[in-house]
PDB file of C-alpha atoms in Angstrom:
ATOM      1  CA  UNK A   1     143.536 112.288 189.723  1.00 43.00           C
ATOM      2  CA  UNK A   2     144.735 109.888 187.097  1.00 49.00           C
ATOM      3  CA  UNK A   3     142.330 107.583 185.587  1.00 58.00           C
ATOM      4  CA  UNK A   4     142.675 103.955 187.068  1.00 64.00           C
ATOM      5  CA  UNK A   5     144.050 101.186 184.265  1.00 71.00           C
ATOM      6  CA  UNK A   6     141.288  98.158 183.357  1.00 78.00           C
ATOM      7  CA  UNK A   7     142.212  94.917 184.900  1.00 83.00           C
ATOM      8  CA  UNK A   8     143.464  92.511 182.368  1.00 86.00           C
ATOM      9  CA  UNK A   9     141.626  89.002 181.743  1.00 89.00           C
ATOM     10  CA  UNK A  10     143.981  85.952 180.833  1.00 89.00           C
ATOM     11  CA  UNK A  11     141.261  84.921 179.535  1.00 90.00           C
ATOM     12  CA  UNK A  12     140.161  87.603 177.312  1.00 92.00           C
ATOM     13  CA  UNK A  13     136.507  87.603 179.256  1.00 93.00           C
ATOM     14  CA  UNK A  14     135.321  90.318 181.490  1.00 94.00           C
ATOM     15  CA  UNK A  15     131.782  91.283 182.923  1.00 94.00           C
ATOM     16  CA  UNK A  16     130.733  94.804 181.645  1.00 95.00           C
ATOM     17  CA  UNK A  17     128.104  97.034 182.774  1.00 94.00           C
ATOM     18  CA  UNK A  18     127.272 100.420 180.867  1.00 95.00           C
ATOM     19  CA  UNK A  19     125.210 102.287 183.009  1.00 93.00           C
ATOM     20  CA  UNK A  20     122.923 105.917 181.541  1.00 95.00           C
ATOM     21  CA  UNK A  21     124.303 109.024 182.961  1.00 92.00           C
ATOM     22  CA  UNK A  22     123.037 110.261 186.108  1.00 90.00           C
ATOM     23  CA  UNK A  23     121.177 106.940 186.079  1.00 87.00           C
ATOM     24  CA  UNK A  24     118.767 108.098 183.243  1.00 93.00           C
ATOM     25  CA  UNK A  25     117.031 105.629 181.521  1.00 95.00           C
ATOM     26  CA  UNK A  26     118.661 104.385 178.306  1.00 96.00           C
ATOM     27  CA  UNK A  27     115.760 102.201 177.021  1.00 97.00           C
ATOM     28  CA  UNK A  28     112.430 103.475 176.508  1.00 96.00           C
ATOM     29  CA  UNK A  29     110.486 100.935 174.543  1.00 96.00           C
ATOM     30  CA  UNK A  30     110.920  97.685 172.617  1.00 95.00           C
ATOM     31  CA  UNK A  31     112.384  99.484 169.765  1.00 96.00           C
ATOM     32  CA  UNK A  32     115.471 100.712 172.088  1.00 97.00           C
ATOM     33  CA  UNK A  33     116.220  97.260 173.257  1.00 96.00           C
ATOM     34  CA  UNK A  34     115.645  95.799 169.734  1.00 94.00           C
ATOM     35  CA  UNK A  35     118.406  98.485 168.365  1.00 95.00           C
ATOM     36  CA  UNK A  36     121.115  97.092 171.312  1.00 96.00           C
ATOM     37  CA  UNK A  37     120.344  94.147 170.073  1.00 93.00           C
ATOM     38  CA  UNK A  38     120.706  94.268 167.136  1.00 92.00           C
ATOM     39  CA  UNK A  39     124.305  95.853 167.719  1.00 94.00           C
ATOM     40  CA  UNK A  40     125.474  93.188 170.165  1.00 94.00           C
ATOM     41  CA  UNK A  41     124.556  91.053 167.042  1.00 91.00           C
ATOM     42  CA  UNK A  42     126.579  93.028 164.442  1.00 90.00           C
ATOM     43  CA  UNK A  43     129.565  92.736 166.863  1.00 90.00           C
ATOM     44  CA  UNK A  44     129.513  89.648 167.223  1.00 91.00           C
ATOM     45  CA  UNK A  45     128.917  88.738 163.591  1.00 87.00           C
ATOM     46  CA  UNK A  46     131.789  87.564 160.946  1.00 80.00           C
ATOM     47  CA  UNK A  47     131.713  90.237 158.127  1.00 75.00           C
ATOM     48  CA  UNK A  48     133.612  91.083 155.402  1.00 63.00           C
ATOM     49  CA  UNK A  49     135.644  94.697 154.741  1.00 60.00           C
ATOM     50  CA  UNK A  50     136.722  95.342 150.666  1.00 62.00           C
ATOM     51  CA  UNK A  51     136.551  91.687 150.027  1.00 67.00           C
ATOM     52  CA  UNK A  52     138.650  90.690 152.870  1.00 67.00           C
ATOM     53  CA  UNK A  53     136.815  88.428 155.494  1.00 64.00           C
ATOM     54  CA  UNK A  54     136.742  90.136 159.141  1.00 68.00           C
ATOM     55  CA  UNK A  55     135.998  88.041 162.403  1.00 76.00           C
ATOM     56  CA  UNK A  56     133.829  89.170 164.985  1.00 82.00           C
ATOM     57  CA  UNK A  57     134.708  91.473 167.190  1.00 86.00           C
ATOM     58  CA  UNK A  58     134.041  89.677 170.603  1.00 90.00           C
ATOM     59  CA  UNK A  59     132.103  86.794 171.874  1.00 92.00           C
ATOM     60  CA  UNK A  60     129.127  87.318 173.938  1.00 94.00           C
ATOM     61  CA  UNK A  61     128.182  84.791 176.845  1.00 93.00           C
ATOM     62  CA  UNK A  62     124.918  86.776 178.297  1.00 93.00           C
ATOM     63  CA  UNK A  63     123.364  90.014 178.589  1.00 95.00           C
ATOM     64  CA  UNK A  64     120.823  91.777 180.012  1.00 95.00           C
ATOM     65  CA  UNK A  65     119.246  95.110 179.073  1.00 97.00           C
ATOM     66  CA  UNK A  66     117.920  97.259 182.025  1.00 95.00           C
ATOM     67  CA  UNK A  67     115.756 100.792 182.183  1.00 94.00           C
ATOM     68  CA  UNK A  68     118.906 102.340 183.048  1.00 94.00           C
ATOM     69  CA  UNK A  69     121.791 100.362 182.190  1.00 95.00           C
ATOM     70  CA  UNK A  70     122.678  97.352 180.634  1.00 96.00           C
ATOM     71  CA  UNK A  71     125.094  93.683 181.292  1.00 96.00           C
ATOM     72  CA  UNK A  72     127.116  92.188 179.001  1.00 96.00           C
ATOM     73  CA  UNK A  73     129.742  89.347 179.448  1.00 95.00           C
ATOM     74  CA  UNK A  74     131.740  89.055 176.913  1.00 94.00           C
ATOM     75  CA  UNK A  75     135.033  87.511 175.430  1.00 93.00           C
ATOM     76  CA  UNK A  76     137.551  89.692 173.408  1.00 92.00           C
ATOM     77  CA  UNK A  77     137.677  88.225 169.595  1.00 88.00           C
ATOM     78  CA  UNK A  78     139.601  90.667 166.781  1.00 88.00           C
ATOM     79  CA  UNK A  79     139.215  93.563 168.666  1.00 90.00           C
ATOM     80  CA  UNK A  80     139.676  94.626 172.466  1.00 92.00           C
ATOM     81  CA  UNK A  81     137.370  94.908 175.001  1.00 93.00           C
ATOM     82  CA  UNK A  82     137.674  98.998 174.948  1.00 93.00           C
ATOM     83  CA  UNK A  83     137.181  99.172 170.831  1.00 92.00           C
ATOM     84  CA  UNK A  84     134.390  96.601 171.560  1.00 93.00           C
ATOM     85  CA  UNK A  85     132.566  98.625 174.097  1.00 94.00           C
ATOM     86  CA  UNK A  86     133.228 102.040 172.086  1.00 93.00           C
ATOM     87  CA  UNK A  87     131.464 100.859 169.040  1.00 92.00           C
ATOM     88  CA  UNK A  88     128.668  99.451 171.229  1.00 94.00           C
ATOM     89  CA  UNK A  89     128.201 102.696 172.906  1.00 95.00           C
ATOM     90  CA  UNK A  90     128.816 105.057 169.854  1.00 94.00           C
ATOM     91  CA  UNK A  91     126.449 103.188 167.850  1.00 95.00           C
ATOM     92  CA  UNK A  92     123.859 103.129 170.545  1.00 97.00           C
ATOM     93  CA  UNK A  93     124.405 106.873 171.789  1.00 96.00           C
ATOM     94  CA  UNK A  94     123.850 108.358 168.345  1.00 96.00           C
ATOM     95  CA  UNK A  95     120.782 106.114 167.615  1.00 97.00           C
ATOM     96  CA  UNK A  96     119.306 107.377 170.692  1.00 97.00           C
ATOM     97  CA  UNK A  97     120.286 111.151 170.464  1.00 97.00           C
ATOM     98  CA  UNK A  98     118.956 111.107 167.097  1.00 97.00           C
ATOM     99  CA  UNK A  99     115.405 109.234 167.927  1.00 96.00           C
ATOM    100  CA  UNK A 100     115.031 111.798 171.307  1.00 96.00           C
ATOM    101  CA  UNK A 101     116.347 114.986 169.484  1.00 96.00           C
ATOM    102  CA  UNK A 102     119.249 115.366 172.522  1.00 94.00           C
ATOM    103  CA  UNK A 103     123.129 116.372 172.560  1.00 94.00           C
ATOM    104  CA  UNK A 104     126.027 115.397 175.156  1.00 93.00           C
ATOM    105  CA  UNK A 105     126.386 111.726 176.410  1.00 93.00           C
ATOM    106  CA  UNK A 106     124.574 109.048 177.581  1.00 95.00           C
ATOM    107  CA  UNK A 107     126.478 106.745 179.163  1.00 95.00           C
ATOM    108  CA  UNK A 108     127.594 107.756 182.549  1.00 90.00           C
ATOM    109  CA  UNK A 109     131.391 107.716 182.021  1.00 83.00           C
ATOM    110  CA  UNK A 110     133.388 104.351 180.697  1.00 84.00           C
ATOM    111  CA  UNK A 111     132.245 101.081 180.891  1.00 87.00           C
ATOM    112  CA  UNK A 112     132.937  99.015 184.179  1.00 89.00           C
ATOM    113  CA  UNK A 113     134.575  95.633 183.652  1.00 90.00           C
ATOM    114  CA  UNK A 114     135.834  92.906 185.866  1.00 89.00           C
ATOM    115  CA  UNK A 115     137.897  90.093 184.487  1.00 91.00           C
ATOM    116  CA  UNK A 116     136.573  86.719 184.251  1.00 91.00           C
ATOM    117  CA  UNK A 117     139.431  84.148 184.927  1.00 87.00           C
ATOM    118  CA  UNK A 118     137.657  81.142 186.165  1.00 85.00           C
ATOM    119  CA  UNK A 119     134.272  78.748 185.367  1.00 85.00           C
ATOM    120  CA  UNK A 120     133.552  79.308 189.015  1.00 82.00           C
ATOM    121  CA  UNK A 121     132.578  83.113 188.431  1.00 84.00           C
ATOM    122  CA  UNK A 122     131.718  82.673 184.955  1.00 88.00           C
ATOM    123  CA  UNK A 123     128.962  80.484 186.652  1.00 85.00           C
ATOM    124  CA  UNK A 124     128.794  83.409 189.360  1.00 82.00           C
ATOM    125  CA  UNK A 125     127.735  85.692 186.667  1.00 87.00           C
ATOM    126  CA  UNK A 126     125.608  83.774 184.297  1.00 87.00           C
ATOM    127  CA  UNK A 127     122.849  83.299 187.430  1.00 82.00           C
ATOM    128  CA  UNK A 128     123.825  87.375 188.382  1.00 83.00           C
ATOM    129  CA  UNK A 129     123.337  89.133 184.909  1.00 89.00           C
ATOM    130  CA  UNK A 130     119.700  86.652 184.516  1.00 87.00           C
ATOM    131  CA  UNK A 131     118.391  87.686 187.708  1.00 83.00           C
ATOM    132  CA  UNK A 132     118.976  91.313 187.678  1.00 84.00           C
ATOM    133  CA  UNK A 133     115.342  91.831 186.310  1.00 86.00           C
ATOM    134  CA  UNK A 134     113.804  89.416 188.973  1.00 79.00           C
ATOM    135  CA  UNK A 135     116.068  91.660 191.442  1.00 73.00           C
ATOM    136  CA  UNK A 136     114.543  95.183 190.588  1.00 78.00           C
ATOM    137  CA  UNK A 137     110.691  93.695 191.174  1.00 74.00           C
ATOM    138  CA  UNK A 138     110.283  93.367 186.900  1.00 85.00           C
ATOM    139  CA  UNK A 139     109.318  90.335 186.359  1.00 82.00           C
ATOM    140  CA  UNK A 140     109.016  87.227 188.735  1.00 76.00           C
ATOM    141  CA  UNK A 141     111.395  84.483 186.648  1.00 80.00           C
ATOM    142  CA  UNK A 142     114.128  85.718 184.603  1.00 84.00           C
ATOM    143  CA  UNK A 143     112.305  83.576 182.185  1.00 83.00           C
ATOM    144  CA  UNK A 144     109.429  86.252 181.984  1.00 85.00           C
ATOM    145  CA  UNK A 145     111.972  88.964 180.913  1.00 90.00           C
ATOM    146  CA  UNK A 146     112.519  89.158 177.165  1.00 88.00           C
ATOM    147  CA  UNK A 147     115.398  91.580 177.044  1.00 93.00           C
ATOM    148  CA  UNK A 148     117.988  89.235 178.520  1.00 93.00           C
ATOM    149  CA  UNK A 149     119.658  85.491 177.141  1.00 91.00           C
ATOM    150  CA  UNK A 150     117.864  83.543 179.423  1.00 88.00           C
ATOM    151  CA  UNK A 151     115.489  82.573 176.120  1.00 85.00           C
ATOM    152  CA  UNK A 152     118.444  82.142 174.404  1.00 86.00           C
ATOM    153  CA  UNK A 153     119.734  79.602 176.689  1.00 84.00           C
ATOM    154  CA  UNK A 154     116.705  77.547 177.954  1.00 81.00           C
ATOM    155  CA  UNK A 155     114.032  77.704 175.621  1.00 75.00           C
ATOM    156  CA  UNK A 156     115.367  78.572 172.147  1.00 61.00           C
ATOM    157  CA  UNK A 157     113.608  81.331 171.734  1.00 54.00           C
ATOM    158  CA  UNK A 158     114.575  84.752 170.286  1.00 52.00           C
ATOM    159  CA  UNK A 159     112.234  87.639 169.737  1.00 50.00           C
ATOM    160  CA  UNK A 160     113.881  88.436 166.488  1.00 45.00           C
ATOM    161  CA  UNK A 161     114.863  86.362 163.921  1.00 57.00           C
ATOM    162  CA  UNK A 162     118.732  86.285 165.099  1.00 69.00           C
ATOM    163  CA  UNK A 163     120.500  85.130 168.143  1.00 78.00           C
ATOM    164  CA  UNK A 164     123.703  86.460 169.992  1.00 86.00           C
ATOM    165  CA  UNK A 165     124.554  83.940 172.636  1.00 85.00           C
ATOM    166  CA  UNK A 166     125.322  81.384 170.444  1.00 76.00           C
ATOM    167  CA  UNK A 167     129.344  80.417 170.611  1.00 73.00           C
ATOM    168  CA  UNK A 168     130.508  77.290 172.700  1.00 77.00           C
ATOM    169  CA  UNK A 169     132.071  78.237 176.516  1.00 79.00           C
ATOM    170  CA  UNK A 170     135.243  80.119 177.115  1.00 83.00           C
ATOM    171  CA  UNK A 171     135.908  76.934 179.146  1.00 79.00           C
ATOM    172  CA  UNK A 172     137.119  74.025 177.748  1.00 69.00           C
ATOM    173  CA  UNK A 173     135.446  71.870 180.493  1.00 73.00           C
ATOM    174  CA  UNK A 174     132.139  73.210 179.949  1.00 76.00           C
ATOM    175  CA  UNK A 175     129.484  72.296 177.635  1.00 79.00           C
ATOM    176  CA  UNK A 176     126.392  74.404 175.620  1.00 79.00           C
ATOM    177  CA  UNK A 177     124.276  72.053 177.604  1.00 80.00           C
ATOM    178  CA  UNK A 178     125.820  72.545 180.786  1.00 81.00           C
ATOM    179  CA  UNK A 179     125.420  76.319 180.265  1.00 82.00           C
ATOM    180  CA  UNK A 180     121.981  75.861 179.211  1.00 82.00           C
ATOM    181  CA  UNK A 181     120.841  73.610 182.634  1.00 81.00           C
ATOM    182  CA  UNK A 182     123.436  76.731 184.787  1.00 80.00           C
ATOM    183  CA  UNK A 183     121.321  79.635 183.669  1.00 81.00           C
ATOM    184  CA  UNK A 184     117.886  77.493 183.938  1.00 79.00           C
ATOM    185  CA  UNK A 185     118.680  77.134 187.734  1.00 74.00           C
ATOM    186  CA  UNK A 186     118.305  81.324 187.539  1.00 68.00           C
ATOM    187  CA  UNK A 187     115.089  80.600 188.361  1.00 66.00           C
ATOM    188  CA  UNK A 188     115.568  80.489 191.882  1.00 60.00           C
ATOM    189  CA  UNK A 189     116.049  83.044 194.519  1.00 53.00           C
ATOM    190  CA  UNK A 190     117.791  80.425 196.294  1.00 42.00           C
ATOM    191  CA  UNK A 191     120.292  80.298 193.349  1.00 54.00           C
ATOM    192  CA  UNK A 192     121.140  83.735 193.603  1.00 56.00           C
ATOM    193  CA  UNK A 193     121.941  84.182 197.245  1.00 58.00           C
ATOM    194  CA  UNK A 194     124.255  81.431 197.182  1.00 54.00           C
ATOM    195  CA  UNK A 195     125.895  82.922 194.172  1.00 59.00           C
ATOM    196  CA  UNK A 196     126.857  86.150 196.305  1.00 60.00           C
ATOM    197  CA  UNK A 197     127.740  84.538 199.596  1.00 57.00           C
ATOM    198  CA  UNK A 198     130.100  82.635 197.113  1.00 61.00           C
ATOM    199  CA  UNK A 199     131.483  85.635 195.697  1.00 62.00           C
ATOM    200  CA  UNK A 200     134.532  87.306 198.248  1.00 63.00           C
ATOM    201  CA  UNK A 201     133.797  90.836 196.809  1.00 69.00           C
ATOM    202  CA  UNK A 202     130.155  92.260 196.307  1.00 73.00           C
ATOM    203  CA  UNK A 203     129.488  95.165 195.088  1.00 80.00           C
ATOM    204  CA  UNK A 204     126.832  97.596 196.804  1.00 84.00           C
ATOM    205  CA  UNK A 205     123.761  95.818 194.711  1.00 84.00           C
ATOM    206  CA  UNK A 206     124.875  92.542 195.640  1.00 80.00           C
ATOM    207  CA  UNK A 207     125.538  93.095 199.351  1.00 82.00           C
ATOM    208  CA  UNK A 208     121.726  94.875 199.718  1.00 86.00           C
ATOM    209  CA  UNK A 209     120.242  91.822 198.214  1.00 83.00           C
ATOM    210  CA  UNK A 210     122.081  89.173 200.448  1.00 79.00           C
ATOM    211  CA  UNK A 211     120.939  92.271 203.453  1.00 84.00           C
ATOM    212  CA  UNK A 212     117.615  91.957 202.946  1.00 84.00           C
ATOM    213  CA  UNK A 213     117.682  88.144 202.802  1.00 79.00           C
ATOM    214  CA  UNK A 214     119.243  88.008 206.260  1.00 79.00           C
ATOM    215  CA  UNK A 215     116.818  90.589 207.672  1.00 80.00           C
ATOM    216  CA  UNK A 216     113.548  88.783 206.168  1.00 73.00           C
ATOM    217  CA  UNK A 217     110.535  90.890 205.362  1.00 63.00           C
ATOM    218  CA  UNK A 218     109.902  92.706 208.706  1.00 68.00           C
ATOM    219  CA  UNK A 219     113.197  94.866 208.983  1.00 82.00           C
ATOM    220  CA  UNK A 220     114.418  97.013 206.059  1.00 85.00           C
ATOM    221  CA  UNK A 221     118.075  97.828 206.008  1.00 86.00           C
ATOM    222  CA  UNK A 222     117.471 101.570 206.874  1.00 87.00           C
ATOM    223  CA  UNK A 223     115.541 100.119 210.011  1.00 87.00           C
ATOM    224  CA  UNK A 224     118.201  98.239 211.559  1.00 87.00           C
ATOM    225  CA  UNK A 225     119.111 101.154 213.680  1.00 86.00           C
ATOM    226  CA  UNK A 226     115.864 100.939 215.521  1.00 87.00           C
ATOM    227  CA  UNK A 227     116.067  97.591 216.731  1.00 87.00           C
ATOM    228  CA  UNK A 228     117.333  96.663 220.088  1.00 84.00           C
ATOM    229  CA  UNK A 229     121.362  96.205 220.590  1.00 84.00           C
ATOM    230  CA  UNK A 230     120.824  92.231 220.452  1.00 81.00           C
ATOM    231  CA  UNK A 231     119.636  92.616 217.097  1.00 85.00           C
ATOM    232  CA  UNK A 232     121.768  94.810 215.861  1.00 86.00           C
ATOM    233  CA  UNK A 233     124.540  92.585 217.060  1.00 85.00           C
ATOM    234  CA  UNK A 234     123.166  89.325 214.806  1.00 83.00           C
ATOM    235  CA  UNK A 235     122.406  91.077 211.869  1.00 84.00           C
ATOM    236  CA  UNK A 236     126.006  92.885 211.698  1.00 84.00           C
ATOM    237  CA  UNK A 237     127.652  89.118 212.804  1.00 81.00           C
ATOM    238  CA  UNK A 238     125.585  87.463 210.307  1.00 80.00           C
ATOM    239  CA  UNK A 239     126.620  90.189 207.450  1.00 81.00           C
ATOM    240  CA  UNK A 240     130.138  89.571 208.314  1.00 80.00           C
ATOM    241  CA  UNK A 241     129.953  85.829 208.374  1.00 76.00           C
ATOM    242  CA  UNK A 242     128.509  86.362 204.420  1.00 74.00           C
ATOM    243  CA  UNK A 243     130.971  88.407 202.969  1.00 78.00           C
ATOM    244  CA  UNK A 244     129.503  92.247 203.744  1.00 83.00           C
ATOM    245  CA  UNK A 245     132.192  94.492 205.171  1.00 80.00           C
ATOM    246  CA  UNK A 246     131.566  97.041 207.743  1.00 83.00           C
ATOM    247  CA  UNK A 247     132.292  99.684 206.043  1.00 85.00           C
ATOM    248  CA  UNK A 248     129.870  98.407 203.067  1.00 86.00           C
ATOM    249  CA  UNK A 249     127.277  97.978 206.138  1.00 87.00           C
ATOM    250  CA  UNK A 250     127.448 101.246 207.041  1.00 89.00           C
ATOM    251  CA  UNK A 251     126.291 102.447 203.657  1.00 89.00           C
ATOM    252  CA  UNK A 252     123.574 100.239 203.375  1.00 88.00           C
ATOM    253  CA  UNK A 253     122.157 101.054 206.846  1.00 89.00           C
ATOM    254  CA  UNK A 254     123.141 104.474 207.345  1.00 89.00           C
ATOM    255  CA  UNK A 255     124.701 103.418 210.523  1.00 88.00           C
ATOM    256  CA  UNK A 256     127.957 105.107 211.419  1.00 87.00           C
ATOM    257  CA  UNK A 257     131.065 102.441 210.773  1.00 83.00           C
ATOM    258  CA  UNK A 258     132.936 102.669 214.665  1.00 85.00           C
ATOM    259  CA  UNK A 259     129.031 101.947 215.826  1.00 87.00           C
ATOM    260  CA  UNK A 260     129.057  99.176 213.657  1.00 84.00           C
ATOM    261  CA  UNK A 261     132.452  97.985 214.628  1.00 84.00           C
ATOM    262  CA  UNK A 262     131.384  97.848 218.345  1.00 83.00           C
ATOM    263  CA  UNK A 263     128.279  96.075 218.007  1.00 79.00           C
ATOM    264  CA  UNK A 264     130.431  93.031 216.465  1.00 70.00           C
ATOM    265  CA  UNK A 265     130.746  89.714 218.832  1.00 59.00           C
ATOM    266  CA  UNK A 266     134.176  89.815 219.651  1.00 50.00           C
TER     267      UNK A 266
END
């Protein structure tokens, strides 16, 4: 089956995600995220090839470095988004190989992207990529999570003497400040939610998270078959009202999708 073409940005800016290979880990310890680091920073860092000056590759926005994968948005600059990512994930691949003593790849095929054509999603994103730490049980406040922007952003803060997130906003009618008070509201759970309900497509992460929040503490999603019919029939309304498909539901409950489809008000 042919492999499926990126979507384009207008704007040059998409949302990446690089994710380990069989969902391996890809950072170990503080010296892992330190190298990614430090080779977000070298593509995003003016340089200068036989005396002739060269611009940075791309622009990054935000990022966030997981166990297992990792967030980046980012803004094409001199190069594209694919010779952007392939550096990244050359560089990083061989650094780790070499520090483990492994062959073969890391990275679990290519690099996801979505474009980025609007300040309403770049907004979307800026509160997603902060929170996926607070998301996974980590840490409590994306503020608490040192492998991420948020410091960047809000408190100025870098845990090496360089910063990446540093550029003005793809948007003209945005400000560094404005960015800076957007990803301080991170802090809230409350923030997050309404970011997905806002969003018409969520991924399988996304749509769990928003799941749970409309089931509270005392049902988990692989429960929902248990409960009576009554219940069953709120929770798949109220999914459907936020932006969860049935067929999405299904996976996320393990209920069949025609059982799902019937217990739906009409």
């Amino acid at each position: 089956m042919p492999r499926q073409s990126r979507k384009h940005s207008d704007t040059g800016v998409y949302h990446v995600m690089l994710r380990g290979i069989n969902r391996e880990r890809i950072f170990h310890d503080d010296i892992d995220f330190l190298k990614m680091k430090k080779i977000l920073h070298l593509v995003t860092t003016n340089t200068v090839v036989d005396d002739t000056p060269v611009p940075a590759g791309c622009m990054i926005y935000a990022y966030c470095f997981m166990p297992n994968h990792l967030h980046i948005l980012i803004q094409e600059g001199s190069e594209s988004i694919d010779r952007t990512m392939k550096r990244i994930g050359v560089s990083y691949a061989s650094y780790f190989n070499k520090r483990y003593e492994r062959t073969g790849p890391l990275f679990e095929g290519r690099f996801r992207s979505e474009p980025v054509g609007d300040p309403g999603y770049f907004i979307t994103l800026l509160h997603y990529i902060h929170l996926n730490p607070v998301n996974a049980d980590i840490v409590q406040k994306p503020g608490d999570y040192k492998w991420s922007s948020w410091n960047e952003y809000c408190l100025g803060e870098e845990e090496v003497s360089f910063g990446i997130c540093k550029q003005q906003p793809p948007f003209s009618d945005m400000t560094r400040k404005e960015l800076c008070q957007i990803v301080l509201r991170a802090d809230t759970e409350a923030s997050q939610i309404a970011m997905i309900r806002a969003r018409k497509r969520k991924n399988d992460d996304e749509a769990l998270q928003l799941l749970k929040h409309i089931l509270g503490d005392k049902i988990k999603p692989e429960e929902l078959n248990t409960c009576s019919k009554k219940i069953q029939t709120a929770i798949v309304d109220a999914a459907l009202e936020n932006g969860i498909g049935l067929r999405q539901l299904s996976r996320l409950t393990g209920i069949g999708h025609m059982t799902l489809s019937r217990l739906k008000s009409d």
